[in-house]
Amino acid sequence: MSAPLINLIPSCEDDYDLHSLSCEDALTRLLAAVNPVTASERLALRQALGRVLAAPVTAQFPVPAHTNSAMDGYALAHRDVPAEGVAELRVVGSSFAGKPYEGVLGAGEAVRIMTGAVMPEGSDLVVMQEQVIAEGERISIDARHKRGQHVRAAGEDLKPGAEALPAGRLLTPADLGLVASLGYGELSVLRRPRVAFFSTGDELRSLGESLGRGDIYDSNRYTLYGMLVRLGVEVIDLGVVRDDPAALKAAFASAADMADVIITSGGVSVGEADYTKDVLGELGEVRFWKVAMKPGRPLAFGRVGQAAFFGLPGNPVSVMVTFYQFVQPALEKMMGTSPRPRWNLPARTTATLKKRPGRVEFQRGHAARDAHGQWQVTPTGDQGSGILSSMSQANCFIVLGMDTGKVEAGSEVEVQLFEWLM
Ligand code: AMP
Ligand code: MG
C-alpha cells in the first residue's frame, strides 16, 4: 500500500472558512496536505521525458570513459616541449574519434589527433593545429604549451558510482542525453498522478451542442486540459455536470474512484457553495476558503473519498490564476518533484493600474524589454475575470501585493512570466 496522496486537514482550520486566507497561507496549507506518489514504473528512455525519476541515476563507468582531446591538433608529451625557442617533432600516426592510435609515443614523437579522440599512451597534452608549423611528417612547436592542455581527463565529468541525476528530477531533453551517455536505455520513473476534472453549471454546453438563450460553451475544461497535459499528469475529462445535487454527488463519487486528484470549476462562489458543501460533506472533508486575491477569491480544498480535491472558481481567468498559483505546485509535489521556481522580475508599467489594497491581484500583462534593455509591462486592457482573451494576449501576471493601491504609470511592479506555466 502506498501512502495516501492527501492528509486529513485538522478541523481547527474551520476558522478559515470565515476569514480571508493569504495566498502564501493557502499555498502552504495545500502543500502540507498533499503527498508524493510512491509507485514507480520502468520506461524506455524516450518515454521518460517529462516524467519524474523514482531513483537516482548513477554512472556505471567514468564519463568521459577515456582521456581524450578537446581540440583538433597534435598529441605529444610535455618533455618534448622546448624550454625556449622551437622544437621539431615527428608525426608517427593519427588518433581519430572512434579510431584510436594503438602505439605508444616515443621521445620526439607526436600524433595527429581530432576532438574526442583517445589520447595516445605516452602523450599528456594537445597542441592546437593553429599553433604548429607542419611540413610533411614533421611539426614545429614553441615553448608556451602546458602539461594537460586541451585534454579532457577520463572521469572528469562523472566518476563511476557518482550521481548523475537525483531522484525527483523532472526529466528534461538534456537529461535524456545524459542518461544515454551513461548507457542506460530504461529508467525507473514515478507513476503519474491521475487527475479527473469536470465543469459544473446548468449554463454550460459542450462543443458541438447548440447554445440556448443564456448558455455558454464550457471553456474551463479546455484550459484545464492544456495546463494538466503540459504539467505531465494523467488526465480524465468527466465533462459537464449540471447544478443538481444528485448529479454532482454521482460525479464526485465516480471521480474519487478513478483518480488521485479531482479538479472542478464553478460552484464554489457564495451563491452556489451551499449545495456543493452539502454534497461534499457526505463524501469527504472539504474547506471553502476565501483567499485574499483577485481573481480567484473562492476556493475549495480537501478530500473526496481518497482523492485530493481542488474546487476552482468558475470564471475562466480565475480558473487559470488559481491553477497556476495553487494547483500546479501541489500537483508538482504529488508528482514527486519540487514545485518549479517562479521567476518574478521587476518591470516598469506603461499604464496606470487600478487596484484596491487588501488582496493580491494577478493582473494580466505583456512584458518586453524597451529600447534600453529595461523590462516594461503593459496591462492587457479589461481585467474582468471572465475575459479569457486577456490570458491569451498576456505573457505574464502583474503581481500587485496585498497593501498596494493604485499604481501610477512609470512605477516599478513585479511580473511573473508565464514561461514556467505554459
Ligand atoms: P460560478 O463560479 O459557477 O458561479 O461561475 C462564475 C462564472 O463563470 C459564471 O459566469 C459562469 O457562467 C462562468 N463559468 C463557470 N464555469 C465555466 C466554464 N466551464 N466555462 C466557461 N465559463 C464558466
Ligand atoms: Mg456555476
Tab-separated table of C-alpha atoms and ligand atoms in Angstrom:
chain	number	residue	atom	x	y	z
A	1	MET	CA	0.000	0.000	0.000
A	2	SER	CA	1.417	3.370	-0.923
A	3	ALA	CA	0.941	6.412	1.312
A	4	PRO	CA	-2.305	8.316	0.742
A	5	LEU	CA	-1.880	11.294	-1.523
A	6	ILE	CA	-3.717	13.586	0.805
A	7	ASN	CA	-3.572	14.119	4.560
A	8	LEU	CA	-6.649	14.996	6.538
A	9	ILE	CA	-6.889	18.633	7.394
A	10	PRO	CA	-7.137	19.416	11.106
A	11	SER	CA	-10.597	20.731	11.818
A	12	CYS	CA	-9.251	23.734	13.738
A	13	GLU	CA	-8.819	25.222	10.275
A	14	ASP	CA	-12.584	25.603	10.069
A	15	ASP	CA	-11.967	29.153	11.201
A	16	TYR	CA	-10.505	29.920	7.829
A	17	ASP	CA	-13.882	29.495	6.227
A	18	LEU	CA	-14.809	32.783	7.837
A	19	HIS	CA	-11.693	34.814	7.166
A	20	SER	CA	-9.664	35.645	4.162
A	21	LEU	CA	-6.578	33.497	3.785
A	22	SER	CA	-3.434	34.989	2.263
A	23	CYS	CA	-2.100	33.398	-0.931
A	24	GLU	CA	1.010	32.234	0.954
A	25	ASP	CA	-1.059	30.582	3.673
A	26	ALA	CA	-3.332	28.913	1.159
A	27	LEU	CA	-0.343	27.504	-0.717
A	28	THR	CA	1.405	26.385	2.472
A	29	ARG	CA	-1.736	24.555	3.581
A	30	LEU	CA	-2.210	22.858	0.211
A	31	LEU	CA	1.405	21.744	0.042
A	32	ALA	CA	1.319	20.421	3.595
A	33	ALA	CA	-1.772	18.373	2.841
A	34	VAL	CA	-0.619	16.504	-0.267
A	35	ASN	CA	1.935	13.696	-0.565
A	36	PRO	CA	4.004	12.450	-3.500
A	37	VAL	CA	3.047	9.264	-5.332
A	38	THR	CA	5.365	6.372	-4.492
A	39	ALA	CA	4.571	3.712	-7.110
A	40	SER	CA	7.046	3.576	-9.988
A	41	GLU	CA	7.309	2.006	-13.416
A	42	ARG	CA	10.151	1.317	-15.848
A	43	LEU	CA	10.039	3.149	-19.150
A	44	ALA	CA	12.124	3.283	-22.302
A	45	LEU	CA	14.334	6.368	-22.201
A	46	ARG	CA	12.318	8.437	-24.722
A	47	GLN	CA	9.064	7.781	-22.887
A	48	ALA	CA	10.623	9.174	-19.704
A	49	LEU	CA	10.760	12.778	-20.987
A	50	GLY	CA	8.780	14.989	-18.600
A	51	ARG	CA	8.473	12.195	-16.043
A	52	VAL	CA	9.914	12.181	-12.529
A	53	LEU	CA	12.849	9.923	-11.618
A	54	ALA	CA	11.975	7.360	-8.944
A	55	ALA	CA	15.629	6.660	-8.070
A	56	PRO	CA	18.906	8.466	-8.688
A	57	VAL	CA	20.790	7.710	-11.901
A	58	THR	CA	24.434	6.873	-11.224
A	59	ALA	CA	27.351	6.457	-13.615
A	60	GLN	CA	28.326	2.834	-14.248
A	61	PHE	CA	31.643	3.868	-15.829
A	62	PRO	CA	33.719	7.069	-15.835
A	63	VAL	CA	32.464	9.899	-18.059
A	64	PRO	CA	34.261	10.523	-20.303
A	65	ALA	CA	35.307	6.868	-20.434
A	66	HIS	CA	38.742	7.704	-21.931
A	67	THR	CA	41.119	10.591	-21.631
A	68	ASN	CA	40.602	12.404	-24.937
A	69	SER	CA	41.403	15.534	-26.889
A	70	ALA	CA	39.333	18.717	-26.626
A	71	MET	CA	40.824	20.131	-29.873
A	72	ASP	CA	41.946	19.232	-33.345
A	73	GLY	CA	45.773	19.245	-33.278
A	74	TYR	CA	48.700	17.115	-32.147
A	75	ALA	CA	49.062	14.951	-29.048
A	76	LEU	CA	52.549	14.888	-27.535
A	77	ALA	CA	54.469	14.577	-24.298
A	78	HIS	CA	55.351	17.593	-22.178
A	79	ARG	CA	59.031	16.524	-22.001
A	80	ASP	CA	59.242	17.315	-25.753
A	81	VAL	CA	58.013	20.910	-25.328
A	82	PRO	CA	61.116	23.123	-25.541
A	83	ALA	CA	62.015	25.284	-22.527
A	84	GLU	CA	62.530	28.101	-25.053
A	85	GLY	CA	62.688	28.501	-28.815
A	86	VAL	CA	61.249	25.895	-31.134
A	87	ALA	CA	61.363	22.074	-31.223
A	88	GLU	CA	60.705	19.755	-34.144
A	89	LEU	CA	58.696	16.533	-33.666
A	90	ARG	CA	57.950	13.580	-35.940
A	91	VAL	CA	54.300	12.744	-36.622
A	92	VAL	CA	54.050	8.951	-36.235
A	93	GLY	CA	50.337	8.366	-36.722
A	94	SER	CA	46.852	9.612	-36.070
A	95	SER	CA	44.088	9.217	-33.492
A	96	PHE	CA	40.563	9.915	-34.724
A	97	ALA	CA	37.294	9.758	-32.784
A	98	GLY	CA	36.440	6.064	-32.804
A	99	LYS	CA	39.851	5.114	-34.322
A	100	PRO	CA	42.492	5.464	-31.612
A	101	TYR	CA	46.273	5.345	-32.161
A	102	GLU	CA	47.322	1.957	-30.825
A	103	GLY	CA	51.051	2.616	-30.338
A	104	VAL	CA	52.993	4.277	-27.526
A	105	LEU	CA	54.613	7.669	-28.142
A	106	GLY	CA	58.401	7.682	-28.073
A	107	ALA	CA	60.692	10.675	-27.443
A	108	GLY	CA	60.365	13.391	-30.089
A	109	GLU	CA	57.135	11.949	-31.455
A	110	ALA	CA	53.637	13.418	-31.932
A	111	VAL	CA	50.297	12.026	-33.125
A	112	ARG	CA	47.778	13.891	-35.261
A	113	ILE	CA	44.607	13.974	-33.128
A	114	MET	CA	40.984	15.081	-33.551
A	115	THR	CA	38.457	16.331	-30.998
A	116	GLY	CA	37.083	13.455	-28.917
A	117	ALA	CA	39.811	11.017	-29.991
A	118	VAL	CA	41.590	8.953	-27.315
A	119	MET	CA	44.931	10.394	-26.136
A	120	PRO	CA	47.711	8.016	-27.197
A	121	GLU	CA	49.709	6.339	-24.437
A	122	GLY	CA	52.732	8.474	-23.591
A	123	SER	CA	51.071	11.794	-24.530
A	124	ASP	CA	49.854	14.335	-21.977
A	125	LEU	CA	48.913	17.466	-23.884
A	126	VAL	CA	47.446	18.653	-27.175
A	127	VAL	CA	48.799	21.492	-29.265
A	128	MET	CA	46.097	23.126	-31.393
A	129	GLN	CA	46.685	22.713	-35.111
A	130	GLU	CA	46.684	26.518	-35.487
A	131	GLN	CA	49.783	26.678	-33.232
A	132	VAL	CA	52.118	24.347	-35.147
A	133	ILE	CA	54.005	24.671	-38.392
A	134	ALA	CA	53.515	21.394	-40.244
A	135	GLU	CA	55.786	20.239	-43.065
A	136	GLY	CA	55.164	16.716	-44.304
A	137	GLU	CA	55.766	14.301	-41.397
A	138	ARG	CA	57.246	16.967	-39.150
A	139	ILE	CA	55.776	19.699	-36.951
A	140	SER	CA	57.444	22.599	-35.149
A	141	ILE	CA	56.117	23.809	-31.800
A	142	ASP	CA	57.183	26.609	-29.489
A	143	ALA	CA	57.610	26.775	-25.711
A	144	ARG	CA	54.233	28.035	-24.494
A	145	HIS	CA	52.456	24.673	-24.027
A	146	LYS	CA	51.459	23.335	-20.608
A	147	ARG	CA	51.012	19.731	-19.438
A	148	GLY	CA	47.350	18.641	-19.691
A	149	GLN	CA	46.267	21.463	-22.006
A	150	HIS	CA	43.255	20.707	-24.248
A	151	VAL	CA	42.882	17.289	-22.659
A	152	ARG	CA	39.642	16.002	-21.127
A	153	ALA	CA	40.527	13.548	-18.355
A	154	ALA	CA	38.666	10.247	-18.042
A	155	GLY	CA	36.055	10.645	-15.291
A	156	GLU	CA	36.328	14.453	-15.171
A	157	ASP	CA	32.552	14.750	-15.723
A	158	LEU	CA	31.466	11.761	-13.597
A	159	LYS	CA	33.415	9.171	-11.597
A	160	PRO	CA	31.972	5.628	-11.526
A	161	GLY	CA	29.180	5.467	-8.953
A	162	ALA	CA	28.691	9.246	-8.958
A	163	GLU	CA	25.107	10.534	-9.021
A	164	ALA	CA	24.286	11.980	-12.423
A	165	LEU	CA	20.632	12.807	-11.656
A	166	PRO	CA	18.796	12.777	-8.303
A	167	ALA	CA	15.510	11.070	-7.515
A	168	GLY	CA	12.663	13.552	-8.004
A	169	ARG	CA	14.213	15.038	-11.120
A	170	LEU	CA	11.686	16.084	-13.767
A	171	LEU	CA	13.461	14.759	-16.850
A	172	THR	CA	14.487	17.295	-19.495
A	173	PRO	CA	15.860	16.772	-23.015
A	174	ALA	CA	19.382	17.329	-21.631
A	175	ASP	CA	18.760	14.622	-19.035
A	176	LEU	CA	17.736	12.121	-21.732
A	177	GLY	CA	21.071	12.766	-23.444
A	178	LEU	CA	22.981	12.462	-20.189
A	179	VAL	CA	21.286	9.154	-19.361
A	180	ALA	CA	22.001	7.854	-22.866
A	181	SER	CA	25.679	8.812	-22.482
A	182	LEU	CA	25.747	6.601	-19.389
A	183	GLY	CA	24.467	3.653	-21.410
A	184	TYR	CA	21.001	3.261	-19.880
A	185	GLY	CA	18.082	2.546	-22.201
A	186	GLU	CA	15.412	2.421	-19.483
A	187	LEU	CA	14.592	4.436	-16.396
A	188	SER	CA	12.516	3.949	-13.287
A	189	VAL	CA	10.024	6.821	-13.011
A	190	LEU	CA	7.158	7.590	-10.648
A	191	ARG	CA	3.618	6.822	-11.670
A	192	ARG	CA	1.820	9.948	-12.882
A	193	PRO	CA	-0.961	11.215	-10.627
A	194	ARG	CA	-4.379	10.616	-12.224
A	195	VAL	CA	-6.370	13.832	-12.341
A	196	ALA	CA	-10.107	13.785	-13.065
A	197	PHE	CA	-11.807	17.083	-13.838
A	198	PHE	CA	-15.250	18.354	-14.672
A	199	SER	CA	-17.108	21.619	-15.056
A	200	THR	CA	-20.269	22.478	-13.165
A	201	GLY	CA	-23.088	24.729	-14.325
A	202	ASP	CA	-26.536	24.491	-15.928
A	203	GLU	CA	-25.495	27.160	-18.448
A	204	LEU	CA	-22.578	25.141	-19.830
A	205	ARG	CA	-22.702	23.397	-23.180
A	206	SER	CA	-20.053	21.133	-24.639
A	207	LEU	CA	-18.607	21.817	-28.072
A	208	GLY	CA	-20.907	20.562	-30.814
A	209	GLU	CA	-24.068	21.341	-28.844
A	210	SER	CA	-26.145	24.369	-29.808
A	211	LEU	CA	-26.425	27.302	-27.434
A	212	GLY	CA	-29.807	28.215	-25.961
A	213	ARG	CA	-30.528	31.650	-24.502
A	214	GLY	CA	-28.056	32.297	-21.661
A	215	ASP	CA	-25.941	29.247	-22.455
A	216	ILE	CA	-22.167	29.380	-22.953
A	217	TYR	CA	-19.594	26.929	-24.138
A	218	ASP	CA	-17.543	25.239	-21.457
A	219	SER	CA	-14.045	26.674	-21.865
A	220	ASN	CA	-12.592	25.707	-18.487
A	221	ARG	CA	-12.284	22.071	-19.400
A	222	TYR	CA	-10.027	23.095	-22.262
A	223	THR	CA	-7.720	25.389	-20.317
A	224	LEU	CA	-7.532	22.784	-17.549
A	225	TYR	CA	-6.796	20.055	-20.059
A	226	GLY	CA	-3.961	22.132	-21.542
A	227	MET	CA	-2.402	23.018	-18.208
A	228	LEU	CA	-2.627	19.455	-16.890
A	229	VAL	CA	-1.196	17.870	-20.006
A	230	ARG	CA	1.695	20.325	-20.013
A	231	LEU	CA	2.361	19.507	-16.409
A	232	GLY	CA	2.612	15.820	-17.268
A	233	VAL	CA	-0.169	14.229	-15.221
A	234	GLU	CA	-2.679	11.661	-16.477
A	235	VAL	CA	-5.961	13.413	-17.314
A	236	ILE	CA	-9.520	12.119	-17.148
A	237	ASP	CA	-12.107	14.507	-18.610
A	238	LEU	CA	-15.505	13.911	-16.989
A	239	GLY	CA	-17.411	16.546	-18.964
A	240	VAL	CA	-20.051	18.948	-17.703
A	241	VAL	CA	-22.142	18.227	-14.612
A	242	ARG	CA	-25.455	20.003	-14.002
A	243	ASP	CA	-26.126	22.081	-10.884
A	244	ASP	CA	-28.046	19.219	-9.375
A	245	PRO	CA	-27.090	17.595	-6.065
A	246	ALA	CA	-27.706	14.031	-7.240
A	247	ALA	CA	-25.730	14.512	-10.455
A	248	LEU	CA	-22.888	16.248	-8.581
A	249	LYS	CA	-22.746	13.540	-5.982
A	250	ALA	CA	-22.570	10.820	-8.603
A	251	ALA	CA	-19.837	12.708	-10.487
A	252	PHE	CA	-17.729	13.210	-7.357
A	253	ALA	CA	-18.148	9.602	-6.281
A	254	SER	CA	-17.046	8.178	-9.619
A	255	ALA	CA	-14.193	10.687	-9.915
A	256	ALA	CA	-12.941	9.694	-6.463
A	257	ASP	CA	-12.986	6.043	-7.541
A	258	MET	CA	-10.795	6.512	-10.555
A	259	ALA	CA	-8.472	9.415	-9.711
A	260	ASP	CA	-5.891	10.624	-7.201
A	261	VAL	CA	-6.992	14.213	-7.704
A	262	ILE	CA	-10.315	15.834	-8.602
A	263	ILE	CA	-10.460	19.339	-10.037
A	264	THR	CA	-13.748	21.117	-10.656
A	265	SER	CA	-14.601	24.605	-11.782
A	266	GLY	CA	-17.646	26.571	-10.687
A	267	GLY	CA	-19.979	26.050	-7.800
A	268	VAL	CA	-17.743	27.427	-5.039
A	269	SER	CA	-18.855	31.060	-5.089
A	270	VAL	CA	-21.056	32.376	-2.294
A	271	GLY	CA	-24.284	31.856	-4.221
A	272	GLU	CA	-23.528	28.253	-5.148
A	273	ALA	CA	-21.254	26.902	-2.433
A	274	ASP	CA	-24.036	25.804	-0.126
A	275	TYR	CA	-25.251	22.801	-2.002
A	276	THR	CA	-21.745	21.863	-3.184
A	277	LYS	CA	-20.929	21.874	0.524
A	278	ASP	CA	-23.818	19.557	1.318
A	279	VAL	CA	-22.842	17.102	-1.389
A	280	LEU	CA	-19.175	17.091	-0.418
A	281	GLY	CA	-19.929	16.858	3.280
A	282	GLU	CA	-21.296	13.373	2.656
A	283	LEU	CA	-18.347	12.203	0.545
A	284	GLY	CA	-15.313	13.661	2.238
A	285	GLU	CA	-13.896	16.609	4.039
A	286	VAL	CA	-13.700	19.925	2.258
A	287	ARG	CA	-12.976	23.514	3.304
A	288	PHE	CA	-14.284	26.527	1.467
A	289	TRP	CA	-11.701	29.264	1.530
A	290	LYS	CA	-11.849	32.936	0.745
A	291	VAL	CA	-8.386	33.768	-0.462
A	292	ALA	CA	-7.348	37.424	-0.377
A	293	MET	CA	-6.688	37.530	-4.083
A	294	LYS	CA	-8.216	38.698	-7.332
A	295	PRO	CA	-9.222	36.918	-9.403
A	296	GLY	CA	-9.810	33.623	-7.622
A	297	ARG	CA	-11.153	34.518	-4.202
A	298	PRO	CA	-13.386	31.475	-3.560
A	299	LEU	CA	-11.515	28.187	-3.479
A	300	ALA	CA	-12.449	24.795	-2.068
A	301	PHE	CA	-9.897	22.248	-0.989
A	302	GLY	CA	-9.969	18.936	0.759
A	303	ARG	CA	-10.580	15.246	0.315
A	304	VAL	CA	-13.316	13.450	-1.577
A	305	GLY	CA	-13.077	9.722	-0.826
A	306	GLN	CA	-9.316	9.141	-1.037
A	307	ALA	CA	-8.764	11.804	-3.692
A	308	ALA	CA	-7.404	15.309	-3.166
A	309	PHE	CA	-9.960	17.875	-4.268
A	310	PHE	CA	-9.450	21.339	-5.720
A	311	GLY	CA	-12.659	23.285	-6.281
A	312	LEU	CA	-11.741	26.224	-8.502
A	313	PRO	CA	-13.979	29.215	-9.190
A	314	GLY	CA	-15.998	29.190	-12.399
A	315	ASN	CA	-14.716	32.315	-14.086
A	316	PRO	CA	-12.320	31.355	-16.879
A	317	VAL	CA	-9.474	33.659	-15.779
A	318	SER	CA	-9.912	32.695	-12.126
A	319	VAL	CA	-9.507	29.041	-13.079
A	320	MET	CA	-6.162	29.709	-14.727
A	321	VAL	CA	-4.880	32.002	-11.992
A	322	THR	CA	-5.793	29.650	-9.139
A	323	PHE	CA	-4.447	26.670	-11.062
A	324	TYR	CA	-1.080	28.318	-11.553
A	325	GLN	CA	-0.786	29.738	-8.066
A	326	PHE	CA	-2.024	26.717	-6.108
A	327	VAL	CA	-2.892	23.595	-8.068
A	328	GLN	CA	0.285	23.416	-10.126
A	329	PRO	CA	2.685	23.491	-7.140
A	330	ALA	CA	0.523	20.962	-5.281
A	331	LEU	CA	0.438	18.636	-8.303
A	332	GLU	CA	4.192	19.005	-8.745
A	333	LYS	CA	4.622	17.826	-5.186
A	334	MET	CA	2.271	14.907	-5.846
A	335	MET	CA	4.235	14.054	-8.988
A	336	GLY	CA	7.266	13.646	-6.728
A	337	THR	CA	9.213	16.692	-7.878
A	338	SER	CA	9.831	20.129	-6.375
A	339	PRO	CA	7.483	22.915	-7.390
A	340	ARG	CA	9.133	24.852	-10.204
A	341	PRO	CA	10.663	28.146	-9.082
A	342	ARG	CA	8.761	31.196	-10.255
A	343	TRP	CA	10.820	33.858	-11.906
A	344	ASN	CA	9.399	37.174	-10.821
A	345	LEU	CA	11.127	40.195	-12.221
A	346	PRO	CA	10.763	43.939	-11.778
A	347	ALA	CA	9.288	45.876	-14.697
A	348	ARG	CA	8.015	49.397	-15.280
A	349	THR	CA	4.294	49.601	-16.015
A	350	THR	CA	3.436	51.650	-19.098
A	351	ALA	CA	-0.097	52.345	-17.852
A	352	THR	CA	-1.807	53.240	-14.585
A	353	LEU	CA	-3.129	50.144	-12.777
A	354	LYS	CA	-6.342	50.203	-10.765
A	355	LYS	CA	-6.017	48.275	-7.517
A	356	ARG	CA	-7.603	48.153	-4.057
A	357	PRO	CA	-5.456	47.318	-1.003
A	358	GLY	CA	-6.348	44.211	0.990
A	359	ARG	CA	-5.774	41.484	-1.597
A	360	VAL	CA	-3.132	40.333	-4.025
A	361	GLU	CA	-4.039	40.926	-7.652
A	362	PHE	CA	-2.843	38.939	-10.620
A	363	GLN	CA	-3.437	41.343	-13.471
A	364	ARG	CA	-2.611	40.199	-16.964
A	365	GLY	CA	0.181	41.960	-18.795
A	366	HIS	CA	2.556	41.791	-21.679
A	367	ALA	CA	6.187	42.223	-20.675
A	368	ALA	CA	9.001	43.081	-23.056
A	369	ARG	CA	12.324	44.909	-22.950
A	370	ASP	CA	12.362	48.514	-24.056
A	371	ALA	CA	14.970	50.123	-26.320
A	372	HIS	CA	17.366	50.451	-23.351
A	373	GLY	CA	17.040	46.776	-22.385
A	374	GLN	CA	14.835	47.543	-19.356
A	375	TRP	CA	11.762	45.389	-18.701
A	376	GLN	CA	8.429	47.107	-19.095
A	377	VAL	CA	4.913	45.723	-18.873
A	378	THR	CA	1.641	46.770	-20.466
A	379	PRO	CA	-1.650	45.546	-18.992
A	380	THR	CA	-3.896	43.675	-21.430
A	381	GLY	CA	-6.876	46.004	-21.187
A	382	ASP	CA	-10.008	44.964	-19.318
A	383	GLN	CA	-9.111	42.856	-16.287
A	384	GLY	CA	-12.518	41.184	-15.736
A	385	SER	CA	-12.211	37.581	-14.548
A	386	GLY	CA	-14.404	36.388	-17.417
A	387	ILE	CA	-12.193	37.880	-20.126
A	388	LEU	CA	-10.182	34.902	-21.280
A	389	SER	CA	-8.642	36.780	-24.200
A	390	SER	CA	-6.659	38.715	-21.571
A	391	MET	CA	-4.887	35.452	-20.704
A	392	SER	CA	-4.258	34.669	-24.374
A	393	GLN	CA	-2.723	38.086	-25.009
A	394	ALA	CA	-0.692	38.185	-21.814
A	395	ASN	CA	2.742	36.678	-21.273
A	396	CYS	CA	2.861	37.443	-17.551
A	397	PHE	CA	0.903	38.209	-14.430
A	398	ILE	CA	1.451	41.646	-12.939
A	399	VAL	CA	1.516	40.670	-9.261
A	400	LEU	CA	0.308	43.553	-7.097
A	401	GLY	CA	0.852	42.969	-3.376
A	402	MET	CA	-1.729	42.978	-0.603
A	403	ASP	CA	-1.046	46.549	0.542
A	404	THR	CA	-0.607	48.091	-2.880
A	405	GLY	CA	-3.202	50.617	-4.047
A	406	LYS	CA	-3.470	52.316	-7.424
A	407	VAL	CA	-0.175	52.175	-9.334
A	408	GLU	CA	0.861	55.159	-11.465
A	409	ALA	CA	2.239	54.662	-14.963
A	410	GLY	CA	6.039	54.502	-14.881
A	411	SER	CA	6.207	52.796	-11.455
A	412	GLU	CA	8.037	49.555	-10.914
A	413	VAL	CA	5.891	46.445	-10.450
A	414	GLU	CA	6.599	42.738	-10.142
A	415	VAL	CA	5.783	40.469	-13.059
A	416	GLN	CA	5.565	36.683	-13.072
A	417	LEU	CA	6.423	35.388	-16.520
A	418	PHE	CA	4.221	32.636	-17.907
A	419	GLU	CA	7.274	30.759	-19.169
A	420	TRP	CA	7.205	28.322	-16.269
A	421	LEU	CA	3.464	27.946	-16.614
A	422	MET	CA	2.554	27.486	-20.209
B	1	AMP	P1	-19.674	30.040	-10.797
B	1	AMP	O1	-18.365	30.039	-10.053
B	1	AMP	O2	-20.187	28.670	-11.065
B	1	AMP	O3	-20.657	30.936	-10.129
B	1	AMP	O4	-19.363	30.681	-12.214
B	1	AMP	C1	-18.866	32.003	-12.328
B	1	AMP	C2	-18.890	32.435	-13.781
B	1	AMP	O5	-18.030	31.592	-14.549
B	1	AMP	C3	-20.212	32.357	-14.434
B	1	AMP	O6	-20.348	33.460	-15.318
B	1	AMP	C4	-20.185	31.076	-15.200
B	1	AMP	O7	-21.065	31.062	-16.316
B	1	AMP	C5	-18.754	31.038	-15.638
B	1	AMP	N1	-18.311	29.667	-15.835
B	1	AMP	C6	-18.429	28.688	-14.933
B	1	AMP	N2	-17.945	27.529	-15.424
B	1	AMP	C7	-17.497	27.812	-16.671
B	1	AMP	C8	-16.879	27.022	-17.689
B	1	AMP	N3	-16.621	25.727	-17.508
B	1	AMP	N4	-16.537	27.625	-18.848
B	1	AMP	C9	-16.800	28.939	-19.034
B	1	AMP	N5	-17.363	29.730	-18.113
B	1	AMP	C10	-17.723	29.183	-16.938
B	2	MG	MG	-21.954	27.859	-11.665
